[in-house]
Amino acid sequence: MGFEQIDSTNVAEVGGKGMHLGELSRIDGIRVPDGFCVTTDAFQRVVAEAPSLDAQLDPLSRVKPDDRAAIRTLSADIRRVIEGVALPDDLVAAIGESLARLGEQASYAVRSSATAEDLPTASFAGQQDSYLNIVGPEAILRHVRRCWASLFTERAVTYRCRNGFDHRKVRMAVVVQRMVFPDAAGILFTADPVTSNRKIATVEAGWGLGEALVSGLVAGDVYTVRDDRVVTASVATKPRFLRASPEGGTQDAPIEPQRQTQPALTDAQVVRLVRLGRRIEAHFGRPQDIEWCLVGDDFHIVQSRPITTLFPVPEADDQENHVYVSVGHQQMMTDAMKPLGLSVWQLTTPRPMHEAGGRLFVDVAPVLGTPAGRAYLLGTLGKSDPLIRDALQTVLDRGDFLRSLPDGGSGAAPAGDPPAPIETDPAVVTQLIRHSEASVATLQREIRTLSGPALLDFILADIAELKRILFSPQSHQVIMAGMEATWWLNDHLETWLGEKNAADALTQSVPHNVTSEMGLALLDVADTIRPHADVVAFLQRVADEGREGDDFLDELAGLAGGREARDAIRGYLDEYGMRCAGEIDITRTRWSEHPATLVPAILGNIKNFEPGAGKRRFDQGLQESRRKEQELLTRLRALPHGEQKAEETKRMIDRVRTFAGYREYPKYGMVSRYFVYKQALLREADRLVRSGTLREREDIFFLRFQELQEVVRANDVDAELILERREAFRSYETLTPPRVLTSDGEAITGRYRRDDAPPGALAGLPVSAGTVEGRARVVMDMAQADLEAGDILVTAYTDPSWTPLFVAAAGLVTEVGGLMTHGAVIAREYGLPAVVGVEQATRLIRDGQRIRVHGTDGYVEILA
């Protein structure tokens, strides 16, 4: 197929690279060297006629991505087969005709173009091979076969293994394109590849062929451009370049000394190139990574692909500037969420939210625009997450991004007087909890018999009840009373006594903390199982095999002590089985659905603790908090006006101990409701599968709640939409969401502006006082955790589902979190030194390293 025959509908025939070249050749004003594609049909035909290949693909499909030796051997065998195949006569003739049309003895680039390459959701750039300056039909045919074979290079096979692509389903086309021999060449990114800012383009340029830059052989000049103006220019010393070799192929050659430090492009050429790039970007509808050549004063475009590493920008239907703050960083759940999870969470929360990359964001630009709103937001976020505060301050310091609004406008801080201080009455907390429990019981009773549209309407109405409970003024008052008492104690006791984070010790073993109780309750489950060796051995096999589902619980009954063990685990699941990692996403698998998730934590408790550890841990925390209270009050009484200070402090200690535990309950109540909804929706999904409307029950996870309502009413679904959503979700899972994102697409991480940490230490937010030294266990999946007593848990984020691991840990380090997020609250409750918000902690700290966690001052040292 000639480039002129190719458009976006032909990707299955010509691959990503071929499709983009066809589309590029259709854009007015864009010069693309002429060429053609050998289609995937040719590849499939040739492969089908090599029967030994099919047998070799079987072992390759079973190989692990980390088994480099097996991949090396198997892929080399497959490449040898493909490079040796005979080409059909009609294919040889078709290629010959195209070469005759373009110039048989001209020089060509022969480039691989896989069907899973250069796509919006997966860039396989560099995974397959390209060959430059190939001359003559025989050489071109040989290099076509080599391109096909490069589908099975080690790096290509490993990439597909890691990203879940089936080796049998990826097809290879080959691009054959007239060579241009440029004076300069390079790469243009129409969005900044480092900051993701869509308004800034980056140009890299060097002498000769661009392959030297693309492959990293040489460094080039780097220009950044904004609004048709070169903002920065860095001219590199360019001692070598890549040029066409007279006998075919390319060669590395020196550059004469006087040209080595000359810029490869003028500023005017850079701006002109970026304008061409913007035209290409507009055609494809997303930022592009473009390869270009300069011949004389003319730019030729030889490739364009989407930049797949950029975090998407929330859609806005205006021309205003927006500043988006990540909801996931506040909720300790930064993973991508499926559409049903996103929509149910949005229905639950009162604030308007914006979606991007499978995550939710709140636009704080209107609040930041007013003096009062700005002070309120920065003050609030400064307490909970200093990195978000600093990122927002970075935007404000630029001075030209946000419009200033007068106080009292739509962006002003919440108005009205603060609520009156709540009385320190424990009955308030028990009453709120009882009301929530009764409401969930009513929901469970009333939803049982519902199906069809009536079920979806009922859930929508019940979400209104959930919101009423979740955001009731009294509930909010109780939570704020506990938080404000904590802040008061920390501020005043540091001023009066020089005691940092004093409230951390005072909040150990507070009553009514459902999350900390959950961790201690699993110690009781371990106590039931510990005496029965056969049960322990069986559970170890369950963990080793990575069992799923709950079948293993039934198998327990046949073992000595197995019935007691089964009943203990089921009793725990009755109380806490609605929890799981990322639990704000209703689509995530709950412990009740996959109880084996808990088995490693149970086994760890059996190994690391003596019987009765649960009650002992709670009692020790209670004694420590009382001891600390007496010590502080005694020291206060020795100060001027000491009795008054001690009396105020005692009142705040009582308040924090009465109300701090309730902080964890509203989310528990919400997740309890979510699990009831999920079970009912999955029953409905099974009905839709039986009727042939859905292919599988999990398809409902890729529909928004309102879309699911329509599917249930009409008994009809857009299968293509579900497939698109599944593919999009896979791509979102690979992205890291920023704390703050602007409408220009710029991701701003923020930094800690303090100098109290020693050189080389990793800075973070101190959330639970104390210092501890131990072995770092870097854990990304709770089901794979293997903690021993004294280990320090290092992970990306923790939500309540991680609490069972806190029991065994001696300290905590996370990449995400704030002063009042769940991990911080439970770390204080258990007396674990903890530092959160440590950027890239799971990459900078290696599993097994010794580290020291400074939970009072907020940094982590990596020890020798």
mmCIF file of C-alpha atoms in Angstrom, residues 499-698:
data_model
loop_
_atom_site.group_PDB
_atom_site.id
_atom_site.type_symbol
_atom_site.label_atom_id
_atom_site.label_comp_id
_atom_site.label_asym_id
_atom_site.label_seq_id
_atom_site.Cartn_x
_atom_site.Cartn_y
_atom_site.Cartn_z
ATOM 1 C CA GLU A 499 7.698 18.859 72.965
ATOM 2 C CA LYS A 500 7.266 18.063 69.243
ATOM 3 C CA ASN A 501 4.150 16.189 68.077
ATOM 4 C CA ALA A 502 3.035 15.517 71.657
ATOM 5 C CA ALA A 503 -0.415 14.388 70.553
ATOM 6 C CA ASP A 504 1.072 11.313 68.842
ATOM 7 C CA ALA A 505 1.667 9.504 72.141
ATOM 8 C CA LEU A 506 -1.617 10.792 73.595
ATOM 9 C CA THR A 507 -3.718 9.241 70.821
ATOM 10 C CA GLN A 508 -2.529 5.650 71.256
ATOM 11 C CA SER A 509 -5.315 3.102 71.887
ATOM 12 C CA VAL A 510 -8.203 5.551 71.686
ATOM 13 C CA PRO A 511 -11.709 4.025 71.762
ATOM 14 C CA HIS A 512 -13.969 3.516 68.720
ATOM 15 C CA ASN A 513 -11.176 3.392 66.131
ATOM 16 C CA VAL A 514 -12.599 0.750 63.807
ATOM 17 C CA THR A 515 -9.441 0.599 61.663
ATOM 18 C CA SER A 516 -6.979 -0.032 64.498
ATOM 19 C CA GLU A 517 -9.415 -2.518 66.056
ATOM 20 C CA MET A 518 -9.388 -4.355 62.712
ATOM 21 C CA GLY A 519 -5.617 -4.853 62.893
ATOM 22 C CA LEU A 520 -5.722 -6.119 66.476
ATOM 23 C CA ALA A 521 -8.665 -8.420 65.690
ATOM 24 C CA LEU A 522 -6.512 -10.273 63.134
ATOM 25 C CA LEU A 523 -4.085 -11.035 65.979
ATOM 26 C CA ASP A 524 -7.001 -12.777 67.705
ATOM 27 C CA VAL A 525 -7.618 -14.822 64.527
ATOM 28 C CA ALA A 526 -3.952 -15.862 64.618
ATOM 29 C CA ASP A 527 -4.382 -16.935 68.260
ATOM 30 C CA THR A 528 -7.193 -19.301 67.216
ATOM 31 C CA ILE A 529 -5.111 -20.852 64.410
ATOM 32 C CA ARG A 530 -1.645 -20.965 66.039
ATOM 33 C CA PRO A 531 -2.103 -24.201 68.062
ATOM 34 C CA HIS A 532 -3.095 -26.233 64.969
ATOM 35 C CA ALA A 533 0.030 -27.175 62.979
ATOM 36 C CA ASP A 534 -1.912 -28.786 60.104
ATOM 37 C CA VAL A 535 -3.993 -25.634 59.617
ATOM 38 C CA VAL A 536 -0.866 -23.434 59.645
ATOM 39 C CA ALA A 537 0.822 -25.680 57.055
ATOM 40 C CA PHE A 538 -2.297 -25.652 54.878
ATOM 41 C CA LEU A 539 -2.530 -21.840 54.999
ATOM 42 C CA GLN A 540 1.153 -21.626 54.064
ATOM 43 C CA ARG A 541 0.399 -23.664 50.923
ATOM 44 C CA VAL A 542 -2.540 -21.357 50.152
ATOM 45 C CA ALA A 543 -0.177 -18.357 50.358
ATOM 46 C CA ASP A 544 2.563 -20.033 48.291
ATOM 47 C CA GLU A 545 0.119 -21.048 45.540
ATOM 48 C CA GLY A 546 -1.485 -17.598 45.363
ATOM 49 C CA ARG A 547 -4.960 -19.109 45.715
ATOM 50 C CA GLU A 548 -7.982 -16.970 44.863
ATOM 51 C CA GLY A 549 -11.623 -17.115 45.948
ATOM 52 C CA ASP A 550 -12.803 -18.603 49.235
ATOM 53 C CA ASP A 551 -12.769 -22.360 48.472
ATOM 54 C CA PHE A 552 -9.875 -22.911 50.847
ATOM 55 C CA LEU A 553 -12.129 -22.002 53.793
ATOM 56 C CA ASP A 554 -14.345 -25.026 53.097
ATOM 57 C CA GLU A 555 -11.268 -27.251 52.816
ATOM 58 C CA LEU A 556 -10.203 -26.226 56.316
ATOM 59 C CA ALA A 557 -13.095 -28.121 57.897
ATOM 60 C CA GLY A 558 -11.381 -31.469 57.259
ATOM 61 C CA LEU A 559 -8.290 -30.601 59.310
ATOM 62 C CA ALA A 560 -7.757 -30.827 63.047
ATOM 63 C CA GLY A 561 -8.695 -27.396 64.373
ATOM 64 C CA GLY A 562 -9.875 -26.427 60.892
ATOM 65 C CA ARG A 563 -13.479 -25.635 61.830
ATOM 66 C CA GLU A 564 -12.359 -23.197 64.527
ATOM 67 C CA ALA A 565 -9.910 -21.595 62.076
ATOM 68 C CA ARG A 566 -12.580 -21.287 59.371
ATOM 69 C CA ASP A 567 -15.102 -19.790 61.785
ATOM 70 C CA ALA A 568 -12.523 -17.295 63.098
ATOM 71 C CA ILE A 569 -11.652 -16.126 59.563
ATOM 72 C CA ARG A 570 -15.316 -15.938 58.533
ATOM 73 C CA GLY A 571 -16.179 -14.026 61.706
ATOM 74 C CA TYR A 572 -13.419 -11.544 60.841
ATOM 75 C CA LEU A 573 -14.764 -11.225 57.292
ATOM 76 C CA ASP A 574 -18.301 -10.625 58.593
ATOM 77 C CA GLU A 575 -16.930 -7.601 60.433
ATOM 78 C CA TYR A 576 -14.271 -6.333 58.015
ATOM 79 C CA GLY A 577 -14.662 -8.274 54.739
ATOM 80 C CA MET A 578 -15.912 -5.210 52.851
ATOM 81 C CA ARG A 579 -12.426 -3.705 53.019
ATOM 82 C CA CYS A 580 -9.654 -3.954 50.424
ATOM 83 C CA ALA A 581 -6.816 -1.933 48.944
ATOM 84 C CA GLY A 582 -8.207 1.065 47.051
ATOM 85 C CA GLU A 583 -11.599 0.586 48.679
ATOM 86 C CA ILE A 584 -13.080 3.911 47.512
ATOM 87 C CA ASP A 585 -13.335 2.220 44.096
ATOM 88 C CA ILE A 586 -16.472 0.049 44.327
ATOM 89 C CA THR A 587 -15.077 -2.262 41.610
ATOM 90 C CA ARG A 588 -12.027 -3.391 43.644
ATOM 91 C CA THR A 589 -11.971 -6.982 44.953
ATOM 92 C CA ARG A 590 -12.992 -7.099 48.629
ATOM 93 C CA TRP A 591 -11.487 -9.389 51.277
ATOM 94 C CA SER A 592 -14.776 -11.318 51.427
ATOM 95 C CA GLU A 593 -14.401 -12.026 47.705
ATOM 96 C CA HIS A 594 -10.742 -13.026 48.004
ATOM 97 C CA PRO A 595 -10.040 -14.038 51.634
ATOM 98 C CA ALA A 596 -6.620 -15.470 50.707
ATOM 99 C CA THR A 597 -5.400 -11.841 50.639
ATOM 100 C CA LEU A 598 -5.384 -11.987 54.446
ATOM 101 C CA VAL A 599 -3.475 -15.264 54.741
ATOM 102 C CA PRO A 600 0.088 -13.774 54.612
ATOM 103 C CA ALA A 601 -0.853 -11.297 57.374
ATOM 104 C CA ILE A 602 -2.358 -14.111 59.515
ATOM 105 C CA LEU A 603 0.768 -16.248 59.041
ATOM 106 C CA GLY A 604 2.957 -13.253 59.899
ATOM 107 C CA ASN A 605 0.998 -12.741 63.132
ATOM 108 C CA ILE A 606 1.379 -16.438 64.041
ATOM 109 C CA LYS A 607 5.155 -16.210 63.475
ATOM 110 C CA ASN A 608 5.832 -12.814 65.052
ATOM 111 C CA PHE A 609 3.550 -12.708 68.113
ATOM 112 C CA GLU A 610 2.730 -14.634 71.267
ATOM 113 C CA PRO A 611 -0.891 -15.482 72.212
ATOM 114 C CA GLY A 612 -2.898 -12.540 73.581
ATOM 115 C CA ALA A 613 -0.843 -9.966 71.657
ATOM 116 C CA GLY A 614 -3.941 -8.075 70.494
ATOM 117 C CA LYS A 615 -5.152 -7.170 73.984
ATOM 118 C CA ARG A 616 -1.581 -6.621 75.179
ATOM 119 C CA ARG A 617 -0.856 -4.168 72.363
ATOM 120 C CA PHE A 618 -4.004 -2.170 73.129
ATOM 121 C CA ASP A 619 -3.287 -2.122 76.886
ATOM 122 C CA GLN A 620 0.324 -1.049 76.325
ATOM 123 C CA GLY A 621 -0.797 1.826 74.117
ATOM 124 C CA LEU A 622 -3.367 2.868 76.712
ATOM 125 C CA GLN A 623 -0.770 2.810 79.514
ATOM 126 C CA GLU A 624 1.715 4.769 77.399
ATOM 127 C CA SER A 625 -0.870 7.465 76.616
ATOM 128 C CA ARG A 626 -1.796 7.767 80.310
ATOM 129 C CA ARG A 627 1.859 7.890 81.356
ATOM 130 C CA LYS A 628 2.537 10.605 78.750
ATOM 131 C CA GLU A 629 -0.513 12.547 79.914
ATOM 132 C CA GLN A 630 0.652 12.558 83.540
ATOM 133 C CA GLU A 631 4.208 13.499 82.555
ATOM 134 C CA LEU A 632 3.048 16.464 80.455
ATOM 135 C CA LEU A 633 0.594 17.726 83.059
ATOM 136 C CA THR A 634 3.273 17.512 85.783
ATOM 137 C CA ARG A 635 5.737 19.490 83.652
ATOM 138 C CA LEU A 636 3.071 22.087 82.816
ATOM 139 C CA ARG A 637 2.197 22.671 86.471
ATOM 140 C CA ALA A 638 5.818 23.651 87.121
ATOM 141 C CA LEU A 639 5.522 26.543 84.638
ATOM 142 C CA PRO A 640 4.232 30.072 85.310
ATOM 143 C CA HIS A 641 0.407 29.917 85.263
ATOM 144 C CA GLY A 642 0.958 26.152 85.235
ATOM 145 C CA GLU A 643 -2.377 25.122 86.760
ATOM 146 C CA GLN A 644 -4.306 26.986 84.087
ATOM 147 C CA LYS A 645 -2.127 25.501 81.298
ATOM 148 C CA ALA A 646 -2.513 22.014 82.736
ATOM 149 C CA GLU A 647 -6.272 22.422 83.036
ATOM 150 C CA GLU A 648 -6.599 23.566 79.389
ATOM 151 C CA THR A 649 -4.325 20.750 78.238
ATOM 152 C CA LYS A 650 -6.264 18.113 80.217
ATOM 153 C CA ARG A 651 -9.488 19.315 78.581
ATOM 154 C CA MET A 652 -7.934 18.950 75.119
ATOM 155 C CA ILE A 653 -6.486 15.520 75.918
ATOM 156 C CA ASP A 654 -9.940 14.318 76.993
ATOM 157 C CA ARG A 655 -11.408 15.746 73.824
ATOM 158 C CA VAL A 656 -8.858 14.157 71.512
ATOM 159 C CA ARG A 657 -9.169 10.750 73.206
ATOM 160 C CA THR A 658 -12.974 10.884 73.020
ATOM 161 C CA PHE A 659 -13.238 11.953 69.378
ATOM 162 C CA ALA A 660 -10.012 10.952 67.529
ATOM 163 C CA GLY A 661 -11.080 7.325 67.019
ATOM 164 C CA TYR A 662 -14.296 8.303 65.230
ATOM 165 C CA ARG A 663 -12.198 9.872 62.442
ATOM 166 C CA GLU A 664 -11.949 6.385 60.889
ATOM 167 C CA TYR A 665 -15.627 5.427 61.162
ATOM 168 C CA PRO A 666 -17.423 7.384 58.391
ATOM 169 C CA LYS A 667 -15.271 5.763 55.709
ATOM 170 C CA TYR A 668 -15.948 2.328 57.235
ATOM 171 C CA GLY A 669 -19.684 3.056 57.034
ATOM 172 C CA MET A 670 -19.354 4.220 53.432
ATOM 173 C CA VAL A 671 -17.340 1.154 52.362
ATOM 174 C CA SER A 672 -19.861 -1.112 54.132
ATOM 175 C CA ARG A 673 -22.585 0.417 51.960
ATOM 176 C CA TYR A 674 -20.457 0.187 48.823
ATOM 177 C CA PHE A 675 -20.048 -3.566 49.336
ATOM 178 C CA VAL A 676 -23.819 -4.034 49.633
ATOM 179 C CA TYR A 677 -24.258 -2.072 46.398
ATOM 180 C CA LYS A 678 -21.535 -4.097 44.672
ATOM 181 C CA GLN A 679 -23.013 -7.477 45.611
ATOM 182 C CA ALA A 680 -26.427 -6.400 44.302
ATOM 183 C CA LEU A 681 -24.955 -4.959 41.085
ATOM 184 C CA LEU A 682 -22.977 -8.148 40.412
ATOM 185 C CA ARG A 683 -26.177 -10.202 40.808
ATOM 186 C CA GLU A 684 -27.724 -7.882 38.220
ATOM 187 C CA ALA A 685 -24.650 -8.305 35.985
ATOM 188 C CA ASP A 686 -25.073 -12.089 36.153
ATOM 189 C CA ARG A 687 -28.664 -11.643 34.964
ATOM 190 C CA LEU A 688 -27.429 -9.512 32.051
ATOM 191 C CA VAL A 689 -24.849 -12.172 31.155
ATOM 192 C CA ARG A 690 -27.530 -14.883 31.163
ATOM 193 C CA SER A 691 -29.707 -12.761 28.870
ATOM 194 C CA GLY A 692 -26.780 -12.252 26.475
ATOM 195 C CA THR A 693 -26.592 -8.483 27.052
ATOM 196 C CA LEU A 694 -23.116 -8.624 28.637
ATOM 197 C CA ARG A 695 -20.191 -10.850 27.728
ATOM 198 C CA GLU A 696 -18.975 -11.125 31.347
ATOM 199 C CA ARG A 697 -20.101 -9.769 34.712
ATOM 200 C CA GLU A 698 -17.090 -7.438 35.150
#
